[in-house]
Tab-separated table of C-alpha atoms in Angstrom:
chain	number	residue	atom	x	y	z
A	6	UNK	CA	-30.691	-27.876	37.321
A	7	UNK	CA	-28.276	-27.326	34.435
A	8	UNK	CA	-26.537	-30.434	33.191
A	9	UNK	CA	-24.339	-31.138	30.184
A	10	UNK	CA	-22.512	-34.249	28.952
A	11	UNK	CA	-20.025	-35.044	26.218
A	12	UNK	CA	-18.641	-38.373	25.012
A	13	UNK	CA	-15.982	-39.168	22.419
A	14	UNK	CA	-16.074	-42.320	20.323
A	15	UNK	CA	-14.697	-43.695	17.108
A	16	UNK	CA	-14.387	-40.604	14.892
A	17	UNK	CA	-17.056	-38.531	16.628
A	18	UNK	CA	-17.864	-36.546	19.744
A	19	UNK	CA	-21.393	-36.247	21.145
A	20	UNK	CA	-22.290	-33.121	23.121
A	21	UNK	CA	-25.575	-32.912	25.029
A	22	UNK	CA	-27.037	-30.143	27.175
A	23	UNK	CA	-30.377	-29.710	28.909
A	24	UNK	CA	-32.784	-27.173	27.412
A	25	UNK	CA	-34.151	-25.557	30.575
A	26	UNK	CA	-33.859	-21.841	31.202
A	27	UNK	CA	-34.666	-21.305	34.878
A	28	UNK	CA	-34.829	-18.277	37.147
A	29	UNK	CA	-34.973	-18.934	40.878
A	30	UNK	CA	-37.443	-21.819	41.283
A	31	UNK	CA	-39.302	-21.087	38.068
A	32	UNK	CA	-38.765	-22.747	34.673
A	33	UNK	CA	-38.967	-19.880	32.178
A	34	UNK	CA	-38.405	-21.932	29.040
A	35	UNK	CA	-37.783	-25.581	28.112
A	36	UNK	CA	-36.429	-25.339	24.572
A	37	UNK	CA	-33.268	-23.276	25.078
A	38	UNK	CA	-30.295	-24.286	22.888
A	39	UNK	CA	-27.162	-24.144	25.053
A	40	UNK	CA	-24.826	-25.645	22.434
A	41	UNK	CA	-23.269	-23.130	20.053
A	42	UNK	CA	-21.621	-24.127	16.791
A	43	UNK	CA	-18.293	-22.240	16.685
A	44	UNK	CA	-16.969	-23.524	13.364
A	45	UNK	CA	-17.563	-26.291	10.875
A	46	UNK	CA	-16.059	-28.863	13.228
A	47	UNK	CA	-16.425	-27.328	16.686
A	48	UNK	CA	-19.302	-26.964	19.151
A	49	UNK	CA	-19.433	-25.526	22.652
A	50	UNK	CA	-21.949	-26.413	25.376
A	51	UNK	CA	-22.189	-23.630	27.942
A	52	UNK	CA	-23.732	-23.398	31.387
A	53	UNK	CA	-23.529	-21.045	34.349
A	54	UNK	CA	-24.818	-17.587	35.174
A	55	UNK	CA	-27.553	-16.701	32.648
A	56	UNK	CA	-26.514	-13.665	30.623
A	57	UNK	CA	-22.828	-14.354	31.205
A	58	UNK	CA	-23.207	-17.594	29.271
A	59	UNK	CA	-24.741	-16.071	26.171
A	60	UNK	CA	-22.495	-13.013	26.228
A	61	UNK	CA	-19.363	-15.131	26.504
A	62	UNK	CA	-20.524	-17.671	23.926
A	63	UNK	CA	-21.180	-14.931	21.386
A	64	UNK	CA	-17.830	-13.279	22.126
A	65	UNK	CA	-16.065	-16.590	21.573
A	66	UNK	CA	-17.975	-17.551	18.454
A	67	UNK	CA	-17.334	-14.230	16.758
A	68	UNK	CA	-13.642	-14.256	17.549
A	69	UNK	CA	-13.298	-17.779	16.204
A	70	UNK	CA	-15.180	-16.764	13.072
A	71	UNK	CA	-12.892	-13.738	12.678
A	72	UNK	CA	-9.809	-15.955	12.846
A	73	UNK	CA	-11.265	-18.242	10.181
A	74	UNK	CA	-12.022	-15.323	7.849
A	75	UNK	CA	-8.590	-13.757	8.336
A	76	UNK	CA	-6.631	-16.948	7.869
A	77	UNK	CA	-8.824	-18.842	5.411
A	78	UNK	CA	-9.124	-21.833	7.717
A	79	UNK	CA	-10.602	-22.271	11.182
A	80	UNK	CA	-8.645	-22.789	14.369
A	81	UNK	CA	-8.098	-26.429	15.244
A	82	UNK	CA	-10.021	-27.613	18.324
A	83	UNK	CA	-6.898	-27.615	20.528
A	84	UNK	CA	-5.978	-24.045	19.548
A	85	UNK	CA	-9.558	-22.825	19.969
A	86	UNK	CA	-9.736	-24.440	23.413
A	87	UNK	CA	-6.469	-22.807	24.466
A	88	UNK	CA	-7.745	-19.402	23.332
A	89	UNK	CA	-11.090	-19.822	25.098
A	90	UNK	CA	-9.399	-20.968	28.289
A	91	UNK	CA	-7.206	-17.889	28.239
A	92	UNK	CA	-10.248	-15.655	27.686
A	93	UNK	CA	-11.814	-17.128	30.857
A	94	UNK	CA	-8.569	-16.912	32.831
A	95	UNK	CA	-8.197	-13.246	31.878
A	96	UNK	CA	-11.825	-12.616	32.783
A	97	UNK	CA	-11.386	-14.286	36.183
A	98	UNK	CA	-8.760	-11.673	37.050
A	99	UNK	CA	-11.026	-8.758	36.124
A	100	UNK	CA	-13.509	-6.838	38.267
A	101	UNK	CA	-16.519	-8.864	37.085
A	102	UNK	CA	-15.532	-12.322	35.812
A	103	UNK	CA	-17.646	-14.455	33.487
A	104	UNK	CA	-19.217	-17.316	35.419
A	105	UNK	CA	-19.374	-19.853	32.599
A	106	UNK	CA	-18.547	-23.559	32.367
A	107	UNK	CA	-17.906	-25.138	28.981
A	108	UNK	CA	-17.618	-28.409	27.130
A	109	UNK	CA	-15.839	-28.066	23.791
A	110	UNK	CA	-16.304	-30.869	21.308
A	111	UNK	CA	-14.566	-30.860	17.951
A	112	UNK	CA	-13.113	-32.906	15.163
A	113	UNK	CA	-9.485	-32.253	14.221
A	114	UNK	CA	-9.252	-32.532	10.448
A	115	UNK	CA	-5.455	-32.639	10.400
A	116	UNK	CA	-5.220	-35.445	12.963
A	117	UNK	CA	-8.510	-37.067	11.879
A	118	UNK	CA	-9.512	-37.471	15.501
A	119	UNK	CA	-12.343	-36.296	17.760
A	120	UNK	CA	-11.359	-33.893	20.541
A	121	UNK	CA	-13.109	-32.998	23.773
A	122	UNK	CA	-12.138	-30.307	26.283
A	123	UNK	CA	-13.576	-29.689	29.737
A	124	UNK	CA	-13.311	-26.028	30.759
A	125	UNK	CA	-14.622	-24.285	33.893
A	126	UNK	CA	-15.053	-20.651	34.925
A	127	UNK	CA	-11.716	-20.662	36.797
A	128	UNK	CA	-9.855	-21.217	33.545
A	129	UNK	CA	-9.186	-24.895	34.177
A	130	UNK	CA	-8.924	-26.890	30.985
A	131	UNK	CA	-8.278	-30.534	30.234
A	132	UNK	CA	-8.575	-32.793	27.233
A	133	UNK	CA	-10.772	-35.717	28.281
A	134	UNK	CA	-12.442	-38.811	26.759
A	135	UNK	CA	-15.793	-37.885	28.336
A	136	UNK	CA	-17.016	-34.991	30.460
A	137	UNK	CA	-19.957	-33.510	32.325
A	138	UNK	CA	-20.917	-30.248	34.045
A	139	UNK	CA	-23.594	-29.450	36.600
A	140	UNK	CA	-25.413	-31.621	39.158
A	141	UNK	CA	-25.817	-34.345	36.521
A	142	UNK	CA	-22.050	-34.851	36.525
A	143	UNK	CA	-22.199	-36.432	40.006
A	144	UNK	CA	-24.294	-39.267	38.579
A	145	UNK	CA	-22.930	-39.474	35.038
A	146	UNK	CA	-19.182	-39.620	35.615
A	147	UNK	CA	-19.214	-42.978	37.414
A	148	UNK	CA	-21.477	-44.389	34.700
A	149	UNK	CA	-19.100	-43.129	32.048
A	150	UNK	CA	-16.133	-44.618	33.934
A	151	UNK	CA	-17.888	-47.945	33.568
A	152	UNK	CA	-19.411	-47.708	30.072
A	153	UNK	CA	-17.249	-45.321	28.035
A	154	UNK	CA	-15.435	-46.946	25.119
A	155	UNK	CA	-13.216	-44.764	22.898
A	156	UNK	CA	-13.742	-47.151	19.974
A	157	UNK	CA	-17.546	-47.322	20.334
A	158	UNK	CA	-19.761	-46.806	17.282
A	159	UNK	CA	-22.122	-43.817	17.189
A	160	UNK	CA	-25.090	-45.987	18.175
A	161	UNK	CA	-23.201	-47.319	21.209
A	162	UNK	CA	-22.109	-43.791	22.111
A	163	UNK	CA	-25.683	-42.526	21.976
A	164	UNK	CA	-26.808	-45.509	24.097
A	165	UNK	CA	-24.214	-44.573	26.733
A	166	UNK	CA	-25.459	-40.979	26.664
A	167	UNK	CA	-29.014	-42.275	27.118
A	168	UNK	CA	-27.892	-44.190	30.213
A	169	UNK	CA	-26.485	-40.989	31.726
A	170	UNK	CA	-29.649	-39.016	30.987
A	171	UNK	CA	-31.896	-41.761	32.377
A	172	UNK	CA	-29.824	-42.059	35.550
A	173	UNK	CA	-29.967	-38.322	36.136
A	174	UNK	CA	-33.753	-38.311	35.551
A	175	UNK	CA	-34.128	-41.175	38.011
A	176	UNK	CA	-31.969	-39.928	40.883
A	177	UNK	CA	-31.600	-36.136	40.701
A	178	UNK	CA	-34.300	-34.202	42.574
A	179	UNK	CA	-34.221	-31.252	40.187
A	180	UNK	CA	-33.533	-33.151	36.974
A	181	UNK	CA	-34.032	-31.441	33.618
A	182	UNK	CA	-36.660	-32.881	31.298
A	183	UNK	CA	-35.263	-32.491	27.814
A	184	UNK	CA	-31.838	-32.412	26.175
A	185	UNK	CA	-30.395	-31.174	22.920
A	186	UNK	CA	-27.800	-33.507	21.409
A	187	UNK	CA	-25.230	-32.523	18.784
A	188	UNK	CA	-22.643	-34.663	17.054
A	189	UNK	CA	-19.360	-33.507	15.523
A	190	UNK	CA	-17.477	-35.762	13.134
A	191	UNK	CA	-15.581	-35.541	9.839
A	192	UNK	CA	-18.749	-34.376	8.064
A	193	UNK	CA	-19.324	-31.456	10.449
A	194	UNK	CA	-21.934	-30.684	13.098
A	195	UNK	CA	-25.444	-32.142	13.183
A	196	UNK	CA	-28.240	-32.360	15.719
A	197	UNK	CA	-29.899	-35.662	16.594
A	198	UNK	CA	-33.066	-36.618	18.463
A	199	UNK	CA	-32.578	-39.158	21.201
B	9	UNK	CA	12.853	13.751	-12.168
B	10	UNK	CA	13.318	10.901	-9.777
B	11	UNK	CA	15.181	13.054	-7.302
B	12	UNK	CA	12.058	15.052	-6.457
B	13	UNK	CA	10.173	11.967	-5.401
B	14	UNK	CA	12.777	9.691	-3.876
B	15	UNK	CA	13.585	11.544	-0.696
B	16	UNK	CA	10.492	10.303	1.095
B	17	UNK	CA	9.215	6.768	1.220
B	18	UNK	CA	5.608	7.737	1.310
B	19	UNK	CA	5.309	9.771	-1.872
B	20	UNK	CA	4.404	8.235	-5.232
B	21	UNK	CA	6.352	9.496	-8.239
B	22	UNK	CA	4.337	10.582	-11.325
B	23	UNK	CA	5.105	7.170	-12.868
B	24	UNK	CA	3.458	5.561	-9.849
B	25	UNK	CA	6.609	4.291	-8.183
B	26	UNK	CA	7.817	4.360	-4.609
B	27	UNK	CA	11.491	5.010	-5.146
B	28	UNK	CA	12.704	4.243	-1.634
B	29	UNK	CA	11.107	0.818	-1.808
B	30	UNK	CA	12.738	0.160	-5.170
B	31	UNK	CA	16.104	1.294	-3.814
B	32	UNK	CA	15.700	-1.107	-0.908
B	33	UNK	CA	15.081	-3.953	-3.343
B	34	UNK	CA	18.150	-2.878	-5.310
B	35	UNK	CA	20.240	-3.051	-2.127
B	36	UNK	CA	19.077	-6.634	-1.655
B	37	UNK	CA	20.109	-7.671	-5.151
B	38	UNK	CA	23.709	-7.046	-4.080
B	39	UNK	CA	23.412	-9.041	-0.862
B	40	UNK	CA	24.560	-12.599	-0.306
B	41	UNK	CA	22.384	-15.128	-2.138
B	42	UNK	CA	19.806	-17.135	-0.192
B	43	UNK	CA	18.153	-20.104	-1.836
B	44	UNK	CA	15.193	-22.164	-0.672
B	45	UNK	CA	13.900	-25.504	-1.925
B	46	UNK	CA	10.640	-27.156	-0.946
B	47	UNK	CA	10.827	-30.944	-0.928
B	48	UNK	CA	8.229	-33.617	-0.283
B	49	UNK	CA	9.565	-34.367	3.198
B	50	UNK	CA	11.209	-31.087	4.195
B	51	UNK	CA	12.563	-27.667	3.236
B	52	UNK	CA	16.180	-26.734	2.494
B	53	UNK	CA	17.844	-23.316	2.859
B	54	UNK	CA	21.305	-22.409	1.604
B	55	UNK	CA	22.900	-18.979	1.971
B	56	UNK	CA	26.056	-17.222	0.881
B	57	UNK	CA	27.918	-15.359	3.604
B	58	UNK	CA	29.533	-12.107	2.508
B	59	UNK	CA	31.281	-11.077	5.707
B	60	UNK	CA	34.421	-13.169	5.823
B	61	UNK	CA	38.021	-12.640	6.720
B	62	UNK	CA	40.871	-14.266	8.528
B	63	UNK	CA	40.575	-12.001	11.544
B	64	UNK	CA	36.833	-12.530	12.073
B	65	UNK	CA	36.304	-14.482	15.283
B	66	UNK	CA	34.033	-17.386	14.380
B	67	UNK	CA	34.709	-19.522	17.445
B	68	UNK	CA	31.157	-19.002	18.727
B	69	UNK	CA	29.585	-20.409	15.554
B	70	UNK	CA	31.679	-23.566	15.776
B	71	UNK	CA	30.469	-24.609	19.218
B	72	UNK	CA	27.867	-22.281	20.759
B	73	UNK	CA	24.254	-21.516	19.921
B	74	UNK	CA	22.067	-23.689	17.713
B	75	UNK	CA	24.213	-23.489	14.543
B	76	UNK	CA	24.575	-20.742	11.975
B	77	UNK	CA	26.841	-17.720	12.196
B	78	UNK	CA	24.066	-15.262	13.090
B	79	UNK	CA	24.383	-13.596	9.687
B	80	UNK	CA	22.045	-15.368	7.252
B	81	UNK	CA	20.029	-18.230	8.715
B	82	UNK	CA	17.968	-18.012	11.918
B	83	UNK	CA	15.492	-20.068	13.884
B	84	UNK	CA	12.252	-18.050	14.225
B	85	UNK	CA	10.125	-20.631	15.976
B	86	UNK	CA	10.466	-24.366	16.516
B	87	UNK	CA	8.675	-24.868	13.178
B	88	UNK	CA	10.107	-22.024	11.068
B	89	UNK	CA	13.610	-21.108	9.919
B	90	UNK	CA	14.481	-18.060	7.867
B	91	UNK	CA	17.182	-17.045	5.418
B	92	UNK	CA	17.793	-13.308	5.052
B	93	UNK	CA	19.271	-11.144	2.321
B	94	UNK	CA	19.915	-7.460	2.759
B	95	UNK	CA	20.868	-5.129	5.576
B	96	UNK	CA	21.962	-7.281	8.516
B	97	UNK	CA	21.001	-4.695	11.134
B	98	UNK	CA	17.465	-4.393	9.721
B	99	UNK	CA	17.324	-8.154	9.494
B	100	UNK	CA	18.156	-8.584	13.176
B	101	UNK	CA	15.280	-6.335	14.111
B	102	UNK	CA	12.897	-8.326	11.880
B	103	UNK	CA	14.104	-11.628	13.335
B	104	UNK	CA	13.420	-10.302	16.822
B	105	UNK	CA	9.928	-9.187	15.760
B	106	UNK	CA	9.187	-12.550	14.130
B	107	UNK	CA	10.294	-14.516	17.175
B	108	UNK	CA	8.091	-12.351	19.323
B	109	UNK	CA	5.102	-12.882	17.007
B	110	UNK	CA	5.670	-16.649	17.006
B	111	UNK	CA	5.779	-16.847	20.795
B	112	UNK	CA	2.684	-14.651	21.115
B	113	UNK	CA	0.802	-17.112	18.933
B	114	UNK	CA	2.098	-20.025	20.990
B	115	UNK	CA	0.933	-18.296	24.168
B	116	UNK	CA	-2.546	-17.525	22.816
B	117	UNK	CA	-3.310	-20.772	20.988
B	118	UNK	CA	-0.904	-23.346	22.460
B	119	UNK	CA	0.245	-24.319	18.956
B	120	UNK	CA	3.131	-23.361	16.684
B	121	UNK	CA	2.307	-20.375	14.505
B	122	UNK	CA	1.194	-21.343	10.979
B	123	UNK	CA	3.966	-20.436	8.545
B	124	UNK	CA	1.891	-18.123	6.361
B	125	UNK	CA	0.591	-16.288	9.427
B	126	UNK	CA	4.152	-15.545	10.539
B	127	UNK	CA	5.006	-14.275	7.041
B	128	UNK	CA	1.877	-12.110	7.186
B	129	UNK	CA	2.833	-10.645	10.571
B	130	UNK	CA	6.229	-9.537	9.246
B	131	UNK	CA	4.808	-8.250	5.980
B	132	UNK	CA	2.154	-6.178	7.764
B	133	UNK	CA	5.010	-4.388	9.494
B	134	UNK	CA	7.130	-4.080	6.343
B	135	UNK	CA	4.138	-2.616	4.478
B	136	UNK	CA	3.640	-0.069	7.246
B	137	UNK	CA	7.118	1.273	6.638
B	138	UNK	CA	6.240	2.039	2.990
B	139	UNK	CA	3.254	4.129	3.991
B	140	UNK	CA	3.861	6.032	7.197
B	141	UNK	CA	6.017	9.111	7.095
B	142	UNK	CA	9.584	9.712	8.093
B	143	UNK	CA	10.789	6.119	8.070
B	144	UNK	CA	12.756	4.139	5.549
B	145	UNK	CA	11.626	0.659	4.529
B	146	UNK	CA	13.382	-2.455	5.794
B	147	UNK	CA	16.170	-3.334	3.392
B	148	UNK	CA	15.591	-7.039	3.810
B	149	UNK	CA	14.081	-9.901	1.847
B	150	UNK	CA	13.337	-13.135	3.659
B	151	UNK	CA	12.762	-16.765	2.852
B	152	UNK	CA	10.610	-18.590	5.383
B	153	UNK	CA	10.921	-22.369	5.514
B	154	UNK	CA	8.390	-23.926	7.824
B	155	UNK	CA	5.925	-26.609	8.729
B	156	UNK	CA	2.377	-26.555	10.083
B	157	UNK	CA	-0.189	-29.375	10.300
B	158	UNK	CA	-2.655	-27.681	7.941
B	159	UNK	CA	-0.430	-27.206	4.880
B	160	UNK	CA	2.637	-29.264	5.876
B	161	UNK	CA	5.971	-27.984	4.516
B	162	UNK	CA	5.974	-24.505	3.020
B	163	UNK	CA	8.368	-21.970	1.566
B	164	UNK	CA	7.574	-18.246	1.433
B	165	UNK	CA	9.464	-15.199	0.226
B	166	UNK	CA	8.907	-11.576	1.221
B	167	UNK	CA	10.415	-8.290	0.015
B	168	UNK	CA	10.718	-4.715	1.403
B	169	UNK	CA	7.361	-3.637	-0.080
B	170	UNK	CA	5.561	-6.107	2.174
B	171	UNK	CA	4.605	-8.504	-0.600
B	172	UNK	CA	4.916	-12.202	0.093
B	173	UNK	CA	4.322	-15.322	-1.952
B	174	UNK	CA	4.649	-19.089	-1.651
B	175	UNK	CA	7.245	-20.993	-3.688
B	176	UNK	CA	8.471	-24.501	-4.528
B	177	UNK	CA	11.986	-23.207	-5.101
B	178	UNK	CA	13.197	-19.631	-5.058
B	179	UNK	CA	16.148	-17.388	-4.478
B	180	UNK	CA	16.840	-13.869	-3.163
B	181	UNK	CA	19.954	-11.730	-3.217
B	182	UNK	CA	22.776	-11.458	-5.766
B	183	UNK	CA	22.407	-13.478	-8.989
B	184	UNK	CA	18.907	-14.579	-8.010
B	185	UNK	CA	17.817	-14.565	-11.671
B	186	UNK	CA	20.509	-17.097	-12.639
B	187	UNK	CA	19.736	-19.294	-9.662
B	188	UNK	CA	16.001	-19.230	-10.338
B	189	UNK	CA	16.375	-20.239	-13.976
B	190	UNK	CA	18.673	-23.082	-12.893
B	191	UNK	CA	16.114	-24.182	-10.306
B	192	UNK	CA	13.316	-23.995	-12.883
B	193	UNK	CA	15.192	-26.487	-15.041
B	194	UNK	CA	16.217	-28.859	-12.284
B	195	UNK	CA	13.280	-28.829	-9.841
B	196	UNK	CA	10.907	-31.758	-9.740
B	197	UNK	CA	7.633	-31.747	-7.803
B	198	UNK	CA	8.295	-35.005	-5.955
B	199	UNK	CA	11.883	-34.180	-4.954
B	200	UNK	CA	13.020	-35.514	-1.583
B	201	UNK	CA	15.179	-33.699	0.957
B	202	UNK	CA	18.262	-35.794	0.276
B	203	UNK	CA	18.141	-34.795	-3.419
B	204	UNK	CA	17.087	-31.215	-2.636
B	205	UNK	CA	20.236	-30.780	-0.530
B	206	UNK	CA	22.391	-31.715	-3.520
B	207	UNK	CA	20.413	-29.482	-5.872
B	208	UNK	CA	20.632	-26.529	-3.473
B	209	UNK	CA	24.404	-26.904	-3.091
B	210	UNK	CA	25.006	-27.372	-6.826
B	211	UNK	CA	22.905	-24.312	-7.657
B	212	UNK	CA	24.777	-22.271	-5.040
B	213	UNK	CA	28.160	-23.348	-6.411
B	214	UNK	CA	27.103	-22.206	-9.891
B	215	UNK	CA	25.748	-18.823	-8.814
B	216	UNK	CA	28.271	-17.743	-6.209
B	217	UNK	CA	31.138	-15.510	-7.256
B	218	UNK	CA	33.834	-17.699	-5.748
B	219	UNK	CA	34.686	-20.864	-7.626
B	220	UNK	CA	34.930	-23.140	-4.612
B	221	UNK	CA	32.442	-23.706	-1.835
B	222	UNK	CA	33.439	-23.910	1.790
B	223	UNK	CA	31.942	-23.448	5.207
B	224	UNK	CA	33.453	-19.953	5.507
B	225	UNK	CA	31.191	-18.717	2.669
B	226	UNK	CA	28.153	-20.912	3.123
B	227	UNK	CA	25.308	-21.368	5.579
B	228	UNK	CA	22.976	-24.296	5.343
B	229	UNK	CA	19.816	-25.466	7.086
B	230	UNK	CA	17.159	-28.144	6.721
B	231	UNK	CA	13.680	-28.416	8.249
B	232	UNK	CA	12.253	-31.937	8.413
B	233	UNK	CA	9.855	-33.927	10.568
B	234	UNK	CA	11.314	-35.870	13.457
B	235	UNK	CA	10.524	-39.520	12.623
B	236	UNK	CA	9.707	-40.339	16.255
B	237	UNK	CA	7.776	-37.320	17.553
B	238	UNK	CA	6.350	-36.223	14.140
B	239	UNK	CA	7.187	-32.661	15.173
B	240	UNK	CA	9.154	-30.288	12.932
B	241	UNK	CA	12.892	-30.356	13.496
B	242	UNK	CA	15.133	-27.542	12.301
B	243	UNK	CA	18.786	-28.248	11.732
B	244	UNK	CA	21.141	-25.362	11.069
B	245	UNK	CA	24.505	-26.790	10.058
B	246	UNK	CA	27.750	-25.965	11.829
B	247	UNK	CA	30.869	-25.185	9.760
B	248	UNK	CA	32.336	-28.675	10.161
B	249	UNK	CA	29.006	-30.248	9.142
B	250	UNK	CA	28.807	-28.030	6.039
B	251	UNK	CA	32.295	-29.086	4.970
B	252	UNK	CA	31.376	-32.738	5.501
B	253	UNK	CA	28.212	-32.229	3.426
B	254	UNK	CA	30.160	-30.576	0.580
B	255	UNK	CA	32.640	-33.431	0.697
B	256	UNK	CA	29.791	-35.910	0.372
B	257	UNK	CA	28.264	-34.061	-2.571
B	258	UNK	CA	31.659	-33.797	-4.262
B	259	UNK	CA	31.667	-29.993	-4.161
B	260	UNK	CA	34.353	-29.443	-1.535
B	261	UNK	CA	37.240	-27.186	-2.448
B	262	UNK	CA	40.485	-28.882	-3.169
B	263	UNK	CA	43.177	-28.174	-0.642
B	264	UNK	CA	46.101	-27.013	-2.711
B	265	UNK	CA	48.646	-27.647	0.048
B	266	UNK	CA	47.821	-31.327	0.307
B	267	UNK	CA	47.925	-31.676	-3.450
B	268	UNK	CA	51.377	-30.088	-3.502
B	269	UNK	CA	52.585	-32.469	-0.831
B	270	UNK	CA	51.167	-35.417	-2.678
B	271	UNK	CA	52.969	-34.376	-5.820
C-alpha cells in the first residue's frame, strides 16, 4: 500500500515515496514517480485517490510556476505550503473534494534552512522535522522518534530512511517493493538511488 | 489643439500624449513634498503637511491611532509604509485598496506581501484608470517603503500613469527636482538609518517653503527590523516625537517668545 516518508537534516530534506500504482488487488505498475518537483527548491510527494493525486499535483505545480514567472522568483516553501493547504481546504468544502495527502519538502533560500510540511486531504498542515503518510507511517514514525537527528549529515539521514523502509518491508503485509528518493538542498532537487 | 484631446482620459492626442494623465501629474507637483531614503538597515519617509491651521483639531493624532495625522503617511501592511502626494481623497481610496491587497496575500500565502508585488497591485489599478473610459486617473503619487525577506529593504515610487520604479532616494510632490538633486549629492550607498534620518530632515528643511520645521508641517516615519524578532517594524512618529527629533538634529524652530523673555 502507498507509503511516503520525509526527513530533514543539516541543510537538506529527503523525500521518499513508493513507486507502486495499484488498482484493487492488482499492481498495475512499479515505477510510478509520485514526487513532483514544484520549483527549484521544492518537491511534493503525493498519495491518495489515483487520478485526484495527479490532477491536484499538476494544478499545484502550474500555479506555483505561474507565480514564479509573474514575480521573477518562486514562492518560499512556507508560502507555497500555505497556498496548497488552502487549495485542499477549499476543495474539501466543494461537491467533490480532492482526496490527496502530501509531503512538501523544500529549502528556504532566504533563511538557509530545510523545510518540511505534512499536509492531508482535510487541509491539515504542520511544519515537522520528519513525516510519513500511508500504512508505512505506523511503523516509521516511532523509528524516526528514536533515530531522527536534525543535525545529521546526508549519509546519516539516508541511513535513517533505509531503516524506515526496511522496517516497513519486514512488518507490513502489503509493503511496497521500491521507492523513489529525492533530496532538496541549497543546490536544488536531485534524485538518489538507495 | 490640446483641448480636443484632453476631455477624455482614454484618447491619445496627435503628439501621442494622454493629457488627463499629465494633468494628474501636474496636480501632484503642487502637493506636499514626500521624500524617501533607503538605508542599509531601514527606510525613512518624511512628508510635508499642507493642511494646517490653528482651528484644525489634531488631538487624535497626538494620542490615538498608530501615529501620523492620516494625511501623508500610512501603514499599508506590517512590512510596508507609504507616503502620498496628491489628492487626499483619491489617496485614501488607494490606501484602502493596498491594505486589502496586502491582507489578501497574507491570507493566501501566510506571509507578508513582497513590497514590489504590493506596488504592482496598485499600479495595475492605476493603469486601468488611464485606459478604460469615463473615469479620471488617480491624482496620487506614492512612495512605498518596505521590507521582505527576498530583497530586504526597498523603496518604490509610483505615479498616476501606473508606472513604478525602485529607488535609493527619491522625492515626489512640490520642489521634487530640488530635493532630488540635493539627495543625489548627499546620498551614500552604505548610509545607515541614523544618518538617513538627518539627511531626510535636512533635505526637507531646504526644500519646504516655510523656513522653520515643526511637527505641525511635518510627518515622519521609519521602517527598520526589530532587533529581537527580526521582523519589520514600522514607526510613524507622533507630533511630540517629531519635535524631539528636530531638536536633536538641530533643526527645530526657535521659539521667539522664549527668546524675548530671555532678552
